[in-house]
């Protein structure tokens, strides 16, 4: 009986430890570190999704586990930071559906001192699916969806 209890305790501890893992890379951060390109941007104002050009499609974003960020399109070399926060509020998801629960928001702020170019992206929701980041924001009129792919 004592042996069975030890095994049961060991299994319970093992299951509990695995349930606490939030990320795939073991650092406590989402699996964002690396190089990414903006592969698609679209908007929806209630009449379906339509594509738009952000001006950021030609460059590469680099995100570091330290929270540092870079963007390089061959003209602008911007540096700054990124941040993901877990918040509880209302938001539109990647499908344009309204939700109100615990989720992650995503911010990217980069700036080039030489060209004075900048990119400030504030997303209400972010989802990681394999080698994609799908982030959305709502400006009061339209839902914008940005899809990043690993470079």
C-alpha positions as protocol buffer text, in pm:
chain_id: "A"
residue {
  index: 1
  type: UNK
  ca { x: 0 y: 0 z: 0 }
}
residue {
  index: 2
  type: UNK
  ca { x: 284 y: 241 z: 89 }
}
residue {
  index: 3
  type: UNK
  ca { x: 450 y: 173 z: -247 }
}
residue {
  index: 4
  type: UNK
  ca { x: 126 y: 248 z: -433 }
}
residue {
  index: 5
  type: UNK
  ca { x: 88 y: 578 z: -248 }
}
residue {
  index: 6
  type: UNK
  ca { x: 444 y: 679 z: -339 }
}
residue {
  index: 7
  type: UNK
  ca { x: 378 y: 609 z: -706 }
}
residue {
  index: 8
  type: UNK
  ca { x: 46 y: 790 z: -693 }
}
residue {
  index: 9
  type: UNK
  ca { x: 214 y: 1092 z: -530 }
}
residue {
  index: 10
  type: UNK
  ca { x: 495 y: 1089 z: -792 }
}
residue {
  index: 11
  type: UNK
  ca { x: 243 y: 1075 z: -1079 }
}
residue {
  index: 12
  type: UNK
  ca { x: 39 y: 1359 z: -928 }
}
residue {
  index: 13
  type: UNK
  ca { x: 349 y: 1579 z: -893 }
}
residue {
  index: 14
  type: UNK
  ca { x: 456 y: 1499 z: -1248 }
}
residue {
  index: 15
  type: UNK
  ca { x: 112 y: 1587 z: -1390 }
}
residue {
  index: 16
  type: UNK
  ca { x: 100 y: 1909 z: -1190 }
}
residue {
  index: 17
  type: UNK
  ca { x: 445 y: 2015 z: -1311 }
}
residue {
  index: 18
  type: UNK
  ca { x: 349 y: 1955 z: -1674 }
}
residue {
  index: 19
  type: UNK
  ca { x: 26 y: 2152 z: -1641 }
}
residue {
  index: 20
  type: UNK
  ca { x: 222 y: 2459 z: -1528 }
}
residue {
  index: 21
  type: UNK
  ca { x: 424 y: 2480 z: -1849 }
}
residue {
  index: 22
  type: UNK
  ca { x: 293 y: 2777 z: -2047 }
}
residue {
  index: 23
  type: UNK
  ca { x: 537 y: 2793 z: -2335 }
}
residue {
  index: 24
  type: UNK
  ca { x: 711 y: 2563 z: -2579 }
}
residue {
  index: 25
  type: UNK
  ca { x: 1060 y: 2700 z: -2523 }
}
residue {
  index: 26
  type: UNK
  ca { x: 1077 y: 2653 z: -2145 }
}
residue {
  index: 27
  type: UNK
  ca { x: 1172 y: 3017 z: -2069 }
}
residue {
  index: 28
  type: UNK
  ca { x: 830 y: 3129 z: -1946 }
}
residue {
  index: 29
  type: UNK
  ca { x: 796 y: 3336 z: -2264 }
}
residue {
  index: 30
  type: UNK
  ca { x: 586 y: 3246 z: -2568 }
}
residue {
  index: 31
  type: UNK
  ca { x: 783 y: 3096 z: -2858 }
}
residue {
  index: 32
  type: UNK
  ca { x: 846 y: 3433 z: -3023 }
}
residue {
  index: 33
  type: UNK
  ca { x: 1227 y: 3453 z: -3029 }
}
residue {
  index: 34
  type: UNK
  ca { x: 1358 y: 3454 z: -3384 }
}
residue {
  index: 35
  type: UNK
  ca { x: 1301 y: 3619 z: -3720 }
}
residue {
  index: 36
  type: UNK
  ca { x: 952 y: 3687 z: -3855 }
}
residue {
  index: 37
  type: UNK
  ca { x: 799 y: 3846 z: -4165 }
}
residue {
  index: 38
  type: UNK
  ca { x: 456 y: 4004 z: -4192 }
}
residue {
  index: 39
  type: UNK
  ca { x: 295 y: 3773 z: -4445 }
}
residue {
  index: 40
  type: UNK
  ca { x: -63 y: 3902 z: -4441 }
}
residue {
  index: 41
  type: UNK
  ca { x: -263 y: 4194 z: -4308 }
}
residue {
  index: 42
  type: UNK
  ca { x: -639 y: 4221 z: -4342 }
}
residue {
  index: 43
  type: UNK
  ca { x: -930 y: 4421 z: -4201 }
}
residue {
  index: 44
  type: UNK
  ca { x: -1293 y: 4348 z: -4131 }
}
residue {
  index: 45
  type: UNK
  ca { x: -1558 y: 4613 z: -4067 }
}
residue {
  index: 46
  type: UNK
  ca { x: -1848 y: 4369 z: -4068 }
}
residue {
  index: 47
  type: UNK
  ca { x: -1854 y: 4300 z: -4442 }
}
residue {
  index: 48
  type: UNK
  ca { x: -1581 y: 4035 z: -4460 }
}
residue {
  index: 49
  type: UNK
  ca { x: -1203 y: 4044 z: -4462 }
}
residue {
  index: 50
  type: UNK
  ca { x: -1007 y: 4250 z: -4714 }
}
residue {
  index: 51
  type: UNK
  ca { x: -630 y: 4276 z: -4750 }
}
residue {
  index: 52
  type: UNK
  ca { x: -432 y: 4596 z: -4702 }
}
residue {
  index: 53
  type: UNK
  ca { x: -67 y: 4700 z: -4723 }
}
residue {
  index: 54
  type: UNK
  ca { x: 96 y: 4814 z: -4398 }
}
residue {
  index: 55
  type: UNK
  ca { x: 433 y: 4910 z: -4544 }
}
residue {
  index: 56
  type: UNK
  ca { x: 601 y: 4652 z: -4318 }
}
residue {
  index: 57
  type: UNK
  ca { x: 572 y: 4353 z: -4553 }
}
residue {
  index: 58
  type: UNK
  ca { x: 920 y: 4398 z: -4708 }
}
residue {
  index: 59
  type: UNK
  ca { x: 1116 y: 4374 z: -4383 }
}
residue {
  index: 60
  type: UNK
  ca { x: 1213 y: 4123 z: -4118 }
}
residue {
  index: 61
  type: UNK
  ca { x: 1121 y: 4151 z: -3751 }
}
residue {
  index: 62
  type: UNK
  ca { x: 1360 y: 3996 z: -3499 }
}
residue {
  index: 63
  type: UNK
  ca { x: 1235 y: 3929 z: -3149 }
}
residue {
  index: 64
  type: UNK
  ca { x: 1469 y: 3837 z: -2865 }
}
residue {
  index: 65
  type: UNK
  ca { x: 1379 y: 3665 z: -2536 }
}
residue {
  index: 66
  type: UNK
  ca { x: 1511 y: 3974 z: -2353 }
}
residue {
  index: 67
  type: UNK
  ca { x: 1220 y: 4178 z: -2494 }
}
residue {
  index: 68
  type: UNK
  ca { x: 1438 y: 4357 z: -2752 }
}
residue {
  index: 69
  type: UNK
  ca { x: 1304 y: 4389 z: -3106 }
}
residue {
  index: 70
  type: UNK
  ca { x: 1446 y: 4488 z: -3444 }
}
residue {
  index: 71
  type: UNK
  ca { x: 1298 y: 4557 z: -3785 }
}
residue {
  index: 72
  type: UNK
  ca { x: 1506 y: 4577 z: -4103 }
}
residue {
  index: 73
  type: UNK
  ca { x: 1373 y: 4641 z: -4454 }
}
residue {
  index: 74
  type: UNK
  ca { x: 1703 y: 4746 z: -4611 }
}
residue {
  index: 75
  type: UNK
  ca { x: 1623 y: 5115 z: -4563 }
}
residue {
  index: 76
  type: UNK
  ca { x: 1512 y: 5141 z: -4202 }
}
residue {
  index: 77
  type: UNK
  ca { x: 1694 y: 4954 z: -3928 }
}
residue {
  index: 78
  type: UNK
  ca { x: 1469 y: 5003 z: -3630 }
}
residue {
  index: 79
  type: UNK
  ca { x: 1536 y: 4892 z: -3274 }
}
residue {
  index: 80
  type: UNK
  ca { x: 1308 y: 4882 z: -2975 }
}
residue {
  index: 81
  type: UNK
  ca { x: 1113 y: 4631 z: -2775 }
}
residue {
  index: 82
  type: UNK
  ca { x: 821 y: 4394 z: -2768 }
}
residue {
  index: 83
  type: UNK
  ca { x: 594 y: 4288 z: -2483 }
}
residue {
  index: 84
  type: UNK
  ca { x: 325 y: 4030 z: -2427 }
}
residue {
  index: 85
  type: UNK
  ca { x: 88 y: 4076 z: -2135 }
}
residue {
  index: 86
  type: UNK
  ca { x: -183 y: 3846 z: -2009 }
}
residue {
  index: 87
  type: UNK
  ca { x: -495 y: 4055 z: -1951 }
}
residue {
  index: 88
  type: UNK
  ca { x: -865 y: 4008 z: -1890 }
}
residue {
  index: 89
  type: UNK
  ca { x: -1077 y: 4229 z: -2114 }
}
residue {
  index: 90
  type: UNK
  ca { x: -1289 y: 4233 z: -2427 }
}
residue {
  index: 91
  type: UNK
  ca { x: -1125 y: 4174 z: -2765 }
}
residue {
  index: 92
  type: UNK
  ca { x: -1184 y: 4049 z: -3118 }
}
residue {
  index: 93
  type: UNK
  ca { x: -1008 y: 3724 z: -3206 }
}
residue {
  index: 94
  type: UNK
  ca { x: -846 y: 3619 z: -3534 }
}
residue {
  index: 95
  type: UNK
  ca { x: -1186 y: 3527 z: -3679 }
}
residue {
  index: 96
  type: UNK
  ca { x: -1347 y: 3860 z: -3593 }
}
residue {
  index: 97
  type: UNK
  ca { x: -1548 y: 3715 z: -3301 }
}
residue {
  index: 98
  type: UNK
  ca { x: -1597 y: 3916 z: -2981 }
}
residue {
  index: 99
  type: UNK
  ca { x: -1463 y: 3756 z: -2662 }
}
residue {
  index: 100
  type: UNK
  ca { x: -1428 y: 3874 z: -2306 }
}
residue {
  index: 101
  type: UNK
  ca { x: -1184 y: 3660 z: -2109 }
}
residue {
  index: 102
  type: UNK
  ca { x: -821 y: 3608 z: -2012 }
}
residue {
  index: 103
  type: UNK
  ca { x: -590 y: 3640 z: -2317 }
}
residue {
  index: 104
  type: UNK
  ca { x: -254 y: 3777 z: -2431 }
}
residue {
  index: 105
  type: UNK
  ca { x: -199 y: 4122 z: -2581 }
}
residue {
  index: 106
  type: UNK
  ca { x: 109 y: 4200 z: -2791 }
}
residue {
  index: 107
  type: UNK
  ca { x: 302 y: 4527 z: -2842 }
}
residue {
  index: 108
  type: UNK
  ca { x: 591 y: 4606 z: -3076 }
}
residue {
  index: 109
  type: UNK
  ca { x: 768 y: 4943 z: -3065 }
}
residue {
  index: 110
  type: UNK
  ca { x: 1071 y: 5003 z: -3291 }
}
residue {
  index: 111
  type: UNK
  ca { x: 1243 y: 5323 z: -3409 }
}
residue {
  index: 112
  type: UNK
  ca { x: 1527 y: 5420 z: -3648 }
}
residue {
  index: 113
  type: UNK
  ca { x: 1721 y: 5725 z: -3524 }
}
residue {
  index: 114
  type: UNK
  ca { x: 1875 y: 5790 z: -3868 }
}
residue {
  index: 115
  type: UNK
  ca { x: 1562 y: 5784 z: -4087 }
}
residue {
  index: 116
  type: UNK
  ca { x: 1327 y: 5860 z: -3795 }
}
residue {
  index: 117
  type: UNK
  ca { x: 1104 y: 5576 z: -3914 }
}
residue {
  index: 118
  type: UNK
  ca { x: 903 y: 5392 z: -3654 }
}
residue {
  index: 119
  type: UNK
  ca { x: 651 y: 5116 z: -3611 }
}
residue {
  index: 120
  type: UNK
  ca { x: 420 y: 5102 z: -3310 }
}
residue {
  index: 121
  type: UNK
  ca { x: 193 y: 4800 z: -3320 }
}
residue {
  index: 122
  type: UNK
  ca { x: -52 y: 4738 z: -3035 }
}
residue {
  index: 123
  type: UNK
  ca { x: -253 y: 4419 z: -3061 }
}
residue {
  index: 124
  type: UNK
  ca { x: -549 y: 4335 z: -2838 }
}
residue {
  index: 125
  type: UNK
  ca { x: -501 y: 3960 z: -2889 }
}
residue {
  index: 126
  type: UNK
  ca { x: -220 y: 3733 z: -3005 }
}
residue {
  index: 127
  type: UNK
  ca { x: -218 y: 3360 z: -3082 }
}
residue {
  index: 128
  type: UNK
  ca { x: 81 y: 3139 z: -3159 }
}
residue {
  index: 129
  type: UNK
  ca { x: 12 y: 2850 z: -3397 }
}
residue {
  index: 130
  type: UNK
  ca { x: 325 y: 2662 z: -3496 }
}
residue {
  index: 131
  type: UNK
  ca { x: 534 y: 2893 z: -3712 }
}
residue {
  index: 132
  type: UNK
  ca { x: 273 y: 3172 z: -3720 }
}
residue {
  index: 133
  type: UNK
  ca { x: 180 y: 3462 z: -3498 }
}
residue {
  index: 134
  type: UNK
  ca { x: -174 y: 3590 z: -3551 }
}
residue {
  index: 135
  type: UNK
  ca { x: -245 y: 3923 z: -3382 }
}
residue {
  index: 136
  type: UNK
  ca { x: -557 y: 4139 z: -3391 }
}
residue {
  index: 137
  type: UNK
  ca { x: -663 y: 4484 z: -3281 }
}
residue {
  index: 138
  type: UNK
  ca { x: -985 y: 4682 z: -3292 }
}
residue {
  index: 139
  type: UNK
  ca { x: -983 y: 5060 z: -3349 }
}
residue {
  index: 140
  type: UNK
  ca { x: -1353 y: 5124 z: -3286 }
}
residue {
  index: 141
  type: UNK
  ca { x: -1450 y: 5066 z: -3649 }
}
residue {
  index: 142
  type: UNK
  ca { x: -1255 y: 4773 z: -3791 }
}
residue {
  index: 143
  type: UNK
  ca { x: -1075 y: 4461 z: -3672 }
}
residue {
  index: 144
  type: UNK
  ca { x: -724 y: 4434 z: -3816 }
}
residue {
  index: 145
  type: UNK
  ca { x: -552 y: 4096 z: -3834 }
}
residue {
  index: 146
  type: UNK
  ca { x: -175 y: 4061 z: -3885 }
}
residue {
  index: 147
  type: UNK
  ca { x: -19 y: 3723 z: -3963 }
}
residue {
  index: 148
  type: UNK
  ca { x: 354 y: 3683 z: -3911 }
}
residue {
  index: 149
  type: UNK
  ca { x: 548 y: 3377 z: -4035 }
}
residue {
  index: 150
  type: UNK
  ca { x: 891 y: 3254 z: -3932 }
}
residue {
  index: 151
  type: UNK
  ca { x: 1160 y: 3379 z: -4165 }
}
